[in-house]
């Protein structure tokens, strides 16, 4: 080993970076609208089941594989068996695809920081149409997206310790403070109890196979799993960092943030008599409307909320960018700077397509698949690639790696106890693949976009066939 691999400088720094990756748009933008559309409490319950039995299990596997191999997504698989290279490649592709829409929404959040205090809230009834007009504009959202992407580039170019870790150590505590103050305020509103009931009391009448796939996809998306992101972050870990407790902490923090986002939104939403089923526009349409009814403190709270959203998004998208960058550095021996710039340019092209697919191209869909670019990137990763990626890492770790090696890595050569190793191993090897198989199969059969599902699964199968050549 000639060149020294970059490392996190402290465990706290690593935890902030990993939690920063996990906590993002998935928690604050997507979780509330999914819960809203899927019946609230019932969705939360199914989601929590997936997070703690499958998500936490897979996260520990990803950290372990990353630190054991000292390699990022593709290299980790490839160094063990070339038959598995495809699984890493799917991860890198997923990073491109997620970054094909994530910065679009990150750009909206950035824009809304400013819009909050420049008159958006003065006309509450116009807020929904203002959102529609903004995201379908051919120029303005692109400009904000570029700005947002620029923040990412600046952080990732500086590297793992100086860039990602330093930024996360500052931004994550800020995020906690901001989001908790908004949630705290929402709880005090009269009528808030209705929102709590919606979020926490399960109503199973709205649950179908689709709900399960949505909850599973959301669990993977929210925890940054199933595409080698946590493998990559794990590869920068020092040998004495405790893996199992790190996975537990990151999983718990991520869950806390999703619930806090729900508490920031639903009680206020019900207090002001609005509907939870708004869809992807939920935080951009409902939240400003809520704040608009709060008098002069409204714009300030709204600005705080969207700064929090932007920060959360930023510490996540840098991790997605890093997956590709680490691949190019590790496997293609590119210098970091070149890797960051090239990757970002490609991502910006994807994002431009995604953004325009919500506006001037909104009537056009990809032939056969029947969805626009934004939905293509979003649905393909969330409903197919991440779940299958999670299944693959579980099978790979459970069946391809040696049990003793895993145990040695997780217990830091036997120096830290991991009492539930056997349980974890069983969950990983048998429960996770079977559960994902079931949910993916029945969920895809019931999916609203069958052609896209078939496309996704076939794509993975073809890559698998050619794995040795990748
Ligand atoms: N977890 C992030 C969120 O909830 C998004 C994200 C970052 C991600 N890295 C990832 C999703 C890797 C899947 C895989 O917003």
Short mmCIF file of C-alpha atoms and ligand atoms in Angstrom, two decimals:
data_model
loop_
_atom_site.label_atom_id
_atom_site.label_comp_id
_atom_site.label_asym_id
_atom_site.label_seq_id
_atom_site.Cartn_x
_atom_site.Cartn_y
_atom_site.Cartn_z
CA UNK A 1 0.00 0.00 0.00
CA UNK A 2 1.95 2.96 -1.25
CA UNK A 3 -0.32 5.95 -0.96
CA UNK A 4 -2.10 6.63 2.29
CA UNK A 5 -5.91 6.50 2.09
CA UNK A 6 -7.74 9.57 3.33
CA UNK A 7 -9.33 9.09 6.76
CA UNK A 8 -11.93 10.77 8.91
CA UNK A 9 -9.99 12.65 11.56
CA UNK A 10 -12.33 11.89 14.48
CA UNK A 11 -15.19 9.52 15.23
CA UNK A 12 -17.45 12.51 15.84
CA UNK A 13 -16.52 13.85 12.41
CA UNK A 14 -17.34 10.52 10.80
CA UNK A 15 -20.66 10.28 12.62
CA UNK A 16 -21.63 13.78 11.52
CA UNK A 17 -20.68 12.99 7.94
CA UNK A 18 -22.53 9.67 7.88
CA UNK A 19 -25.58 11.12 9.63
CA UNK A 20 -25.26 14.10 7.29
CA UNK A 21 -25.43 11.74 4.36
CA UNK A 22 -28.45 9.95 5.75
CA UNK A 23 -30.40 13.00 6.89
CA UNK A 24 -31.47 14.90 3.82
CA UNK A 25 -34.29 15.65 1.44
CA UNK A 26 -35.37 12.09 2.10
CA UNK A 27 -36.25 13.00 5.66
CA UNK A 28 -37.64 16.50 5.34
CA UNK A 29 -38.99 16.67 1.79
CA UNK A 30 -39.90 13.12 0.95
CA UNK A 31 -40.82 11.35 4.19
CA UNK A 32 -43.66 13.77 5.06
CA UNK A 33 -45.25 13.62 1.63
CA UNK A 34 -44.96 9.83 1.43
CA UNK A 35 -46.44 9.46 4.89
CA UNK A 36 -49.13 11.95 3.93
CA UNK A 37 -50.02 10.06 0.77
CA UNK A 38 -49.86 6.60 2.39
CA UNK A 39 -52.02 7.04 5.42
CA UNK A 40 -49.70 8.55 8.04
CA UNK A 41 -49.21 6.29 11.07
CA UNK A 42 -49.48 3.00 9.19
CA UNK A 43 -46.77 4.08 6.79
CA UNK A 44 -44.58 5.20 9.69
CA UNK A 45 -44.93 1.83 11.39
CA UNK A 46 -44.00 -0.20 8.29
CA UNK A 47 -41.18 2.22 7.57
CA UNK A 48 -39.79 1.84 11.10
CA UNK A 49 -39.89 -1.94 10.77
CA UNK A 50 -37.81 -1.78 7.61
CA UNK A 51 -35.41 0.78 9.09
CA UNK A 52 -34.57 -1.19 12.21
CA UNK A 53 -34.63 -4.76 10.94
CA UNK A 54 -33.25 -4.31 7.45
CA UNK A 55 -31.78 -0.79 7.25
CA UNK A 56 -29.61 -0.98 10.35
CA UNK A 57 -28.47 -4.47 9.35
CA UNK A 58 -27.44 -3.37 5.87
CA UNK A 59 -25.79 -0.22 7.18
CA UNK A 60 -23.51 -2.23 9.44
CA UNK A 61 -22.72 -4.52 6.52
CA UNK A 62 -21.79 -1.52 4.34
CA UNK A 63 -19.52 0.04 6.99
CA UNK A 64 -17.87 -3.33 7.56
CA UNK A 65 -17.27 -4.09 3.89
CA UNK A 66 -15.90 -0.58 3.31
CA UNK A 67 -13.43 -0.68 6.15
CA UNK A 68 -12.44 -4.28 5.52
CA UNK A 69 -11.63 -3.74 1.85
CA UNK A 70 -10.48 -0.11 2.17
CA UNK A 71 -12.24 0.43 -1.13
CA UNK A 72 -15.20 2.38 -2.45
CA UNK A 73 -18.36 1.00 -4.07
CA UNK A 74 -16.96 -0.83 -7.10
CA UNK A 75 -13.53 -1.77 -5.73
CA UNK A 76 -14.99 -3.35 -2.61
CA UNK A 77 -16.91 -5.91 -4.67
CA UNK A 78 -14.28 -6.27 -7.37
CA UNK A 79 -11.46 -7.01 -4.93
CA UNK A 80 -13.37 -10.07 -3.76
CA UNK A 81 -14.86 -11.34 -6.99
CA UNK A 82 -15.24 -9.95 -10.49
CA UNK A 83 -18.61 -11.67 -10.71
CA UNK A 84 -19.77 -8.99 -8.29
CA UNK A 85 -18.36 -5.93 -10.04
CA UNK A 86 -21.78 -5.18 -11.53
CA UNK A 87 -23.24 -4.60 -8.08
CA UNK A 88 -20.75 -1.80 -7.50
CA UNK A 89 -21.38 -0.36 -10.94
CA UNK A 90 -25.11 -0.21 -10.21
CA UNK A 91 -24.17 1.79 -7.12
CA UNK A 92 -22.15 4.33 -9.08
CA UNK A 93 -24.94 4.58 -11.66
CA UNK A 94 -27.46 5.10 -8.89
CA UNK A 95 -25.35 7.97 -7.60
CA UNK A 96 -25.54 9.63 -11.02
CA UNK A 97 -29.27 9.03 -11.24
CA UNK A 98 -30.07 10.31 -7.76
CA UNK A 99 -27.87 13.30 -8.47
CA UNK A 100 -29.96 13.70 -11.61
CA UNK A 101 -32.83 15.07 -9.52
CA UNK A 102 -31.54 15.73 -6.00
CA UNK A 103 -29.84 19.06 -6.85
CA UNK A 104 -33.03 20.18 -8.59
CA UNK A 105 -34.86 19.96 -5.28
CA UNK A 106 -31.77 21.29 -3.47
CA UNK A 107 -31.97 24.30 -5.76
CA UNK A 108 -35.65 24.83 -4.90
CA UNK A 109 -34.74 24.77 -1.20
CA UNK A 110 -32.00 27.34 -1.79
CA UNK A 111 -34.39 29.55 -3.71
CA UNK A 112 -36.99 29.32 -0.95
CA UNK A 113 -34.50 30.58 1.64
CA UNK A 114 -34.61 33.88 -0.22
CA UNK A 115 -38.22 33.72 -1.33
CA UNK A 116 -39.29 33.34 2.31
CA UNK A 117 -38.19 36.87 3.09
CA UNK A 118 -38.89 38.56 -0.24
CA UNK A 119 -42.65 38.58 -0.32
CA UNK A 120 -43.64 34.98 -1.04
CA UNK A 121 -45.56 34.79 2.23
CA UNK A 122 -47.44 38.05 1.82
CA UNK A 123 -50.04 36.44 -0.45
CA UNK A 124 -50.78 32.99 1.08
CA UNK A 125 -53.39 32.04 -1.50
CA UNK A 126 -50.86 32.51 -4.30
CA UNK A 127 -48.22 30.22 -2.76
CA UNK A 128 -49.24 27.01 -4.58
CA UNK A 129 -49.37 28.65 -7.99
CA UNK A 130 -46.09 30.45 -7.28
CA UNK A 131 -44.44 27.08 -6.64
CA UNK A 132 -45.85 25.63 -9.85
CA UNK A 133 -44.73 28.63 -11.84
CA UNK A 134 -41.26 28.55 -10.29
CA UNK A 135 -40.43 24.88 -10.87
CA UNK A 136 -41.76 24.91 -14.42
CA UNK A 137 -39.82 28.01 -15.39
CA UNK A 138 -37.12 27.10 -17.93
CA UNK A 139 -34.44 29.33 -16.39
CA UNK A 140 -34.87 30.24 -12.71
CA UNK A 141 -34.76 26.76 -11.13
CA UNK A 142 -31.72 25.94 -13.25
CA UNK A 143 -29.86 28.96 -11.91
CA UNK A 144 -30.58 27.92 -8.29
CA UNK A 145 -29.60 24.36 -9.09
CA UNK A 146 -26.24 25.55 -10.43
CA UNK A 147 -25.65 27.56 -7.29
CA UNK A 148 -26.55 24.57 -5.14
CA UNK A 149 -24.25 22.31 -7.15
CA UNK A 150 -21.46 24.81 -6.73
CA UNK A 151 -21.65 24.41 -2.92
CA UNK A 152 -21.25 20.65 -3.43
CA UNK A 153 -18.25 21.05 -5.68
CA UNK A 154 -16.48 23.39 -3.26
CA UNK A 155 -16.91 20.91 -0.39
CA UNK A 156 -16.01 17.70 -2.20
CA UNK A 157 -12.98 19.17 -3.99
CA UNK A 158 -11.42 19.84 -0.58
CA UNK A 159 -11.49 16.13 0.17
CA UNK A 160 -12.87 13.83 2.81
CA UNK A 161 -11.47 15.29 6.03
CA UNK A 162 -11.11 18.97 5.18
CA UNK A 163 -14.19 19.20 3.00
CA UNK A 164 -16.91 16.74 3.87
CA UNK A 165 -16.04 16.19 7.53
CA UNK A 166 -15.48 19.86 8.38
CA UNK A 167 -18.66 20.97 6.62
CA UNK A 168 -20.71 18.23 8.33
CA UNK A 169 -19.36 19.07 11.78
CA UNK A 170 -20.62 22.63 11.41
CA UNK A 171 -23.78 22.02 9.41
CA UNK A 172 -25.30 19.06 11.26
CA UNK A 173 -25.53 20.71 14.71
CA UNK A 174 -26.99 23.77 12.95
CA UNK A 175 -29.57 21.58 11.28
CA UNK A 176 -30.60 19.99 14.58
CA UNK A 177 -31.11 23.41 16.14
CA UNK A 178 -33.07 24.83 13.21
CA UNK A 179 -35.39 21.91 12.64
CA UNK A 180 -36.12 21.44 16.32
CA UNK A 181 -37.06 25.08 16.75
CA UNK A 182 -39.56 24.88 13.90
CA UNK A 183 -40.97 21.57 15.18
CA UNK A 184 -41.18 22.97 18.70
CA UNK A 185 -43.15 25.94 17.50
CA UNK A 186 -45.53 23.76 15.49
CA UNK A 187 -46.33 21.65 18.55
CA UNK A 188 -47.61 24.63 20.47
CA UNK A 189 -50.28 25.53 17.90
CA UNK A 190 -53.92 24.94 18.82
CA UNK A 191 -55.28 21.95 16.91
CA UNK A 192 -51.84 20.38 16.60
CA UNK A 193 -53.11 17.18 18.21
CA UNK A 194 -54.86 16.20 14.99
CA UNK A 195 -51.47 16.14 13.26
CA UNK A 196 -50.00 13.92 15.94
CA UNK A 197 -52.90 11.55 15.58
CA UNK A 198 -52.39 11.40 11.81
CA UNK A 199 -48.66 10.75 12.14
CA UNK A 200 -48.70 8.30 15.04
CA UNK A 201 -52.01 6.44 15.04
CA UNK A 202 -51.92 3.79 12.30
CA UNK A 203 -54.82 3.40 9.90
CA UNK A 204 -54.22 0.28 7.84
CA UNK A 205 -57.05 0.83 5.39
CA UNK A 206 -54.73 2.63 2.97
CA UNK A 207 -52.02 -0.06 3.03
CA UNK A 208 -51.27 -2.11 -0.12
CA UNK A 209 -48.25 -3.86 -1.68
CA UNK A 210 -47.33 -0.44 -3.04
CA UNK A 211 -47.15 0.96 0.46
CA UNK A 212 -44.60 -1.68 1.42
CA UNK A 213 -42.40 -1.00 -1.59
CA UNK A 214 -42.66 2.74 -0.98
CA UNK A 215 -41.67 2.24 2.66
CA UNK A 216 -38.77 -0.06 1.78
CA UNK A 217 -37.46 2.26 -0.93
CA UNK A 218 -37.78 5.16 1.46
CA UNK A 219 -35.88 3.30 4.18
CA UNK A 220 -32.96 2.68 1.82
CA UNK A 221 -33.07 6.15 0.36
CA UNK A 222 -33.25 7.85 3.72
CA UNK A 223 -30.42 5.80 5.24
CA UNK A 224 -28.21 6.26 2.15
CA UNK A 225 -28.07 2.51 1.59
CA UNK A 226 -28.01 0.11 -1.29
CA UNK A 227 -25.51 1.83 -3.57
CA UNK A 228 -22.15 1.79 -1.83
CA UNK A 229 -22.38 5.19 -0.20
CA UNK A 230 -21.85 3.84 3.31
CA UNK A 231 -19.26 1.42 1.91
CA UNK A 232 -17.34 4.42 0.63
CA UNK A 233 -17.70 6.31 3.92
CA UNK A 234 -16.73 3.14 5.80
CA UNK A 235 -13.57 2.84 3.73
CA UNK A 236 -12.31 6.09 5.27
CA UNK A 237 -12.75 4.73 8.81
CA UNK A 238 -9.94 4.21 11.27
CA UNK A 239 -9.45 0.64 12.47
CA UNK A 240 -10.40 1.49 16.05
CA UNK A 241 -13.75 3.13 15.31
CA UNK A 242 -16.68 1.08 16.61
CA UNK A 243 -18.80 -0.01 13.67
CA UNK A 244 -21.92 -1.46 15.28
CA UNK A 245 -22.62 1.48 17.56
CA UNK A 246 -21.90 3.88 14.70
CA UNK A 247 -24.52 2.16 12.55
CA UNK A 248 -26.97 2.29 15.46
CA UNK A 249 -26.34 5.99 16.05
CA UNK A 250 -26.69 6.95 12.39
CA UNK A 251 -29.88 4.91 11.98
CA UNK A 252 -31.39 6.43 15.11
CA UNK A 253 -30.47 9.98 14.14
CA UNK A 254 -31.94 9.53 10.69
CA UNK A 255 -35.20 8.24 12.13
CA UNK A 256 -35.33 11.05 14.64
CA UNK A 257 -35.01 13.59 11.88
CA UNK A 258 -37.75 12.04 9.77
CA UNK A 259 -40.11 12.07 12.75
CA UNK A 260 -39.10 15.60 13.68
CA UNK A 261 -39.82 16.72 10.13
CA UNK A 262 -43.21 15.07 10.44
CA UNK A 263 -43.79 16.89 13.73
CA UNK A 264 -42.68 20.16 12.14
CA UNK A 265 -45.21 19.76 9.34
CA UNK A 266 -48.31 17.74 10.28
CA UNK A 267 -49.48 19.43 13.48
CA UNK A 268 -49.18 22.84 11.83
CA UNK A 269 -50.78 21.51 8.68
CA UNK A 270 -53.82 20.27 10.54
CA UNK A 271 -53.90 23.32 12.79
CA UNK A 272 -54.39 25.43 9.66
CA UNK A 273 -56.85 23.03 8.09
CA UNK A 274 -54.79 21.82 5.13
CA UNK A 275 -54.57 18.45 3.40
CA UNK A 276 -51.67 16.01 3.97
CA UNK A 277 -51.87 14.49 0.50
CA UNK A 278 -50.15 17.27 -1.41
CA UNK A 279 -47.33 15.08 -2.87
CA UNK A 280 -43.80 16.28 -3.76
CA UNK A 281 -44.80 19.90 -3.39
CA UNK A 282 -45.78 19.38 0.26
CA UNK A 283 -42.94 21.24 1.97
CA UNK A 284 -42.76 23.93 -0.69
CA UNK A 285 -46.48 24.59 -0.81
CA UNK A 286 -47.82 23.77 2.62
CA UNK A 287 -44.96 24.94 4.81
CA UNK A 288 -44.87 28.51 3.45
CA UNK A 289 -48.65 28.67 3.74
CA UNK A 290 -48.42 27.60 7.35
CA UNK A 291 -45.78 30.21 8.08
CA UNK A 292 -47.69 32.88 6.20
CA UNK A 293 -50.44 32.61 8.81
CA UNK A 294 -48.11 33.30 11.70
CA UNK A 295 -47.67 37.02 11.35
CA UNK A 296 -44.33 38.73 11.31
CA UNK A 297 -42.43 35.74 12.73
CA UNK A 298 -43.58 33.67 9.73
CA UNK A 299 -40.98 34.77 7.17
CA UNK A 300 -38.18 34.27 9.68
CA UNK A 301 -39.33 30.76 10.61
CA UNK A 302 -39.83 29.96 6.96
CA UNK A 303 -36.32 31.10 6.14
CA UNK A 304 -34.96 28.99 9.01
CA UNK A 305 -36.89 25.99 7.76
CA UNK A 306 -35.55 26.26 4.23
CA UNK A 307 -31.99 26.88 5.42
CA UNK A 308 -32.36 23.64 7.38
CA UNK A 309 -33.68 21.88 4.29
CA UNK A 310 -30.80 23.16 2.20
CA UNK A 311 -28.20 22.13 4.80
CA UNK A 312 -29.74 18.69 5.12
CA UNK A 313 -29.69 18.28 1.36
CA UNK A 314 -26.14 19.52 1.02
CA UNK A 315 -24.55 17.07 3.47
CA UNK A 316 -26.35 14.29 1.57
CA UNK A 317 -25.57 15.28 -1.97
CA UNK A 318 -21.88 15.61 -1.17
CA UNK A 319 -21.97 11.94 -0.16
CA UNK A 320 -23.55 11.01 -3.48
CA UNK A 321 -20.97 13.00 -5.38
CA UNK A 322 -18.25 11.37 -3.27
CA UNK A 323 -19.39 7.87 -4.31
CA UNK A 324 -18.56 8.61 -7.93
CA UNK A 325 -15.46 10.65 -7.12
CA UNK A 326 -14.06 7.89 -4.89
CA UNK A 327 -14.69 5.36 -7.64
CA UNK A 328 -12.78 7.46 -10.17
CA UNK A 329 -9.92 8.05 -7.73
CA UNK A 330 -9.69 4.40 -6.60
CA UNK A 331 -10.33 2.54 -9.81
CA UNK A 332 -9.37 5.00 -12.56
CA UNK A 333 -6.57 6.77 -10.66
CA UNK A 334 -7.99 10.21 -11.48
CA UNK A 335 -6.91 13.20 -9.41
CA UNK A 336 -9.69 14.36 -7.06
CA UNK A 337 -10.18 17.71 -8.71
CA UNK A 338 -10.69 16.29 -12.16
CA UNK A 339 -13.04 13.63 -10.79
CA UNK A 340 -15.18 16.23 -9.02
CA UNK A 341 -15.45 18.61 -11.97
CA UNK A 342 -16.16 15.95 -14.60
CA UNK A 343 -18.72 14.16 -12.44
CA UNK A 344 -20.50 17.39 -11.54
CA UNK A 345 -20.80 18.43 -15.17
CA UNK A 346 -22.49 15.15 -16.06
CA UNK A 347 -24.79 15.46 -13.06
CA UNK A 348 -25.70 19.00 -14.05
CA UNK A 349 -26.72 17.79 -17.49
CA UNK A 350 -28.97 15.13 -15.92
CA UNK A 351 -30.44 17.70 -13.54
CA UNK A 352 -31.17 20.06 -16.37
CA UNK A 353 -33.16 17.33 -18.10
CA UNK A 354 -34.96 16.56 -14.84
CA UNK A 355 -35.79 20.18 -14.16
CA UNK A 356 -37.06 20.83 -17.67
CA UNK A 357 -39.18 17.68 -17.50
CA UNK A 358 -41.29 19.48 -14.89
CA UNK A 359 -41.75 22.54 -17.07
CA UNK A 360 -41.45 23.06 -20.78
CA UNK A 361 -41.15 19.29 -21.39
CA UNK A 362 -43.85 18.24 -18.97
CA UNK A 363 -45.96 16.78 -21.75
CA UNK A 364 -43.16 14.61 -23.06
CA UNK A 365 -42.33 11.23 -21.58
CA UNK A 366 -39.58 8.73 -22.34
CA UNK A 367 -40.99 6.35 -25.00
CA UNK A 368 -42.24 3.00 -23.66
CA UNK A 369 -41.37 3.88 -20.05
CA UNK A 370 -44.00 6.58 -19.87
CA UNK A 371 -42.30 8.90 -17.38
CA UNK A 372 -40.40 12.16 -17.66
CA UNK A 373 -36.74 12.49 -16.67
CA UNK A 374 -37.35 13.63 -13.10
CA UNK A 375 -39.58 10.64 -12.35
CA UNK A 376 -37.30 8.32 -14.30
CA UNK A 377 -34.33 9.15 -12.07
CA UNK A 378 -36.38 9.19 -8.88
CA UNK A 379 -38.51 6.08 -9.35
CA UNK A 380 -35.82 3.93 -10.95
CA UNK A 381 -33.39 4.46 -8.06
CA UNK A 382 -35.87 4.50 -5.20
CA UNK A 383 -38.08 1.61 -6.26
CA UNK A 384 -35.57 -0.65 -8.03
CA UNK A 385 -31.85 0.07 -7.80
CA UNK A 386 -31.58 0.80 -4.08
CA UNK A 387 -33.67 -2.14 -2.96
CA UNK A 388 -31.85 -4.55 -5.25
CA UNK A 389 -28.54 -2.93 -4.32
CA UNK A 390 -29.36 -3.56 -0.66
CA UNK A 391 -30.26 -7.16 -1.42
CA UNK A 392 -26.98 -7.63 -3.30
CA UNK A 393 -24.79 -6.23 -0.55
CA UNK A 394 -26.61 -8.45 1.96
CA UNK A 395 -26.10 -11.58 -0.17
CA UNK A 396 -22.51 -10.63 -0.94
CA UNK A 397 -21.63 -10.01 2.70
CA UNK A 398 -23.58 -12.97 4.01
CA UNK A 399 -22.58 -15.61 1.48
CA UNK A 400 -19.37 -14.41 -0.14
CA UNK A 401 -17.40 -13.05 2.81
CA UNK A 402 -16.23 -15.21 5.69
CA UNK A 403 -18.18 -15.08 8.91
CA UNK A 404 -15.00 -14.99 11.03
CA UNK A 405 -13.60 -12.11 9.00
CA UNK A 406 -16.79 -10.13 9.49
CA UNK A 407 -16.74 -10.82 13.19
CA UNK A 408 -13.11 -9.77 13.47
CA UNK A 409 -13.79 -6.53 11.60
CA UNK A 410 -16.90 -5.60 13.59
CA UNK A 411 -15.34 -6.37 16.95
CA UNK A 412 -12.10 -4.56 16.03
CA UNK A 413 -10.06 -7.76 16.36
CA UNK A 414 -12.04 -8.87 19.38
CA UNK A 415 -11.49 -5.70 21.41
CA UNK A 416 -15.09 -4.44 21.38
CA UNK A 417 -18.04 -6.71 22.15
CA UNK A 418 -20.93 -7.14 19.71
CA UNK A 419 -23.39 -9.29 21.62
CA UNK A 420 -25.95 -9.62 18.84
CA UNK A 421 -23.53 -10.69 16.13
CA UNK A 422 -25.43 -13.92 15.45
CA UNK A 423 -28.73 -12.11 15.21
CA UNK A 424 -27.24 -9.53 12.85
CA UNK A 425 -25.70 -12.22 10.70
CA UNK A 426 -29.00 -14.09 10.46
CA UNK A 427 -30.92 -10.92 9.60
CA UNK A 428 -28.33 -10.10 6.96
CA UNK A 429 -27.97 -13.48 5.37
CA UNK A 430 -31.56 -14.69 5.29
CA UNK A 431 -34.14 -12.17 6.42
CA UNK A 432 -32.92 -9.19 4.38
CA UNK A 433 -32.64 -10.84 0.95
CA UNK A 434 -35.92 -12.72 1.33
CA UNK A 435 -37.83 -9.71 2.64
CA UNK A 436 -36.50 -7.45 -0.11
CA UNK A 437 -37.23 -10.10 -2.72
CA UNK A 438 -40.85 -10.31 -1.61
CA UNK A 439 -41.43 -6.60 -1.33
CA UNK A 440 -39.70 -5.81 -4.62
CA UNK A 441 -41.60 -8.51 -6.50
CA UNK A 442 -45.09 -7.74 -5.23
CA UNK A 443 -44.45 -4.01 -5.08
CA UNK A 444 -43.23 -3.92 -8.67
CA UNK A 445 -46.21 -5.97 -9.83
CA UNK A 446 -48.53 -3.44 -8.28
CA UNK A 447 -46.48 -0.43 -9.33
CA UNK A 448 -47.98 2.41 -11.27
CA UNK A 449 -45.11 2.28 -13.80
CA UNK A 450 -44.73 -1.42 -14.76
CA UNK A 451 -42.60 -0.74 -17.84
CA UNK A 452 -40.10 1.19 -15.77
CA UNK A 453 -39.88 -1.64 -13.23
CA UNK A 454 -39.23 -4.21 -15.97
CA UNK A 455 -36.62 -1.90 -17.47
CA UNK A 456 -34.84 -1.54 -14.12
CA UNK A 457 -34.75 -5.25 -13.31
CA UNK A 458 -33.64 -6.20 -16.83
CA UNK A 459 -30.93 -3.59 -16.74
CA UNK A 460 -29.50 -5.10 -13.56
CA UNK A 461 -29.73 -8.62 -14.96
CA UNK A 462 -27.84 -7.64 -18.10
CA UNK A 463 -25.12 -5.90 -16.11
CA UNK A 464 -24.81 -9.03 -13.96
CA UNK A 465 -24.28 -11.20 -17.03
CA UNK A 466 -21.42 -9.02 -18.19
CA UNK A 467 -19.98 -8.47 -14.72
CA UNK A 468 -16.58 -9.98 -15.51
CA UNK A 469 -16.06 -7.54 -18.36
CA UNK A 470 -16.84 -4.43 -16.31
N1 LIG B 1 -30.12 9.77 2.46
C1 LIG B 1 -30.23 10.99 1.76
C2 LIG B 1 -31.58 11.62 2.03
O1 LIG B 1 -32.36 11.09 2.76
C3 LIG B 1 -29.99 10.87 0.28
C4 LIG B 1 -28.78 10.08 -0.02
C5 LIG B 1 -27.51 10.42 0.22
C6 LIG B 1 -28.75 8.78 -0.53
N2 LIG B 1 -26.67 9.41 -0.13
C7 LIG B 1 -27.41 8.40 -0.58
C8 LIG B 1 -29.75 7.93 -0.93
C9 LIG B 1 -27.08 7.13 -1.03
C10 LIG B 1 -29.41 6.68 -1.37
C11 LIG B 1 -28.09 6.27 -1.41
O2 LIG B 1 -31.89 12.65 1.54
#
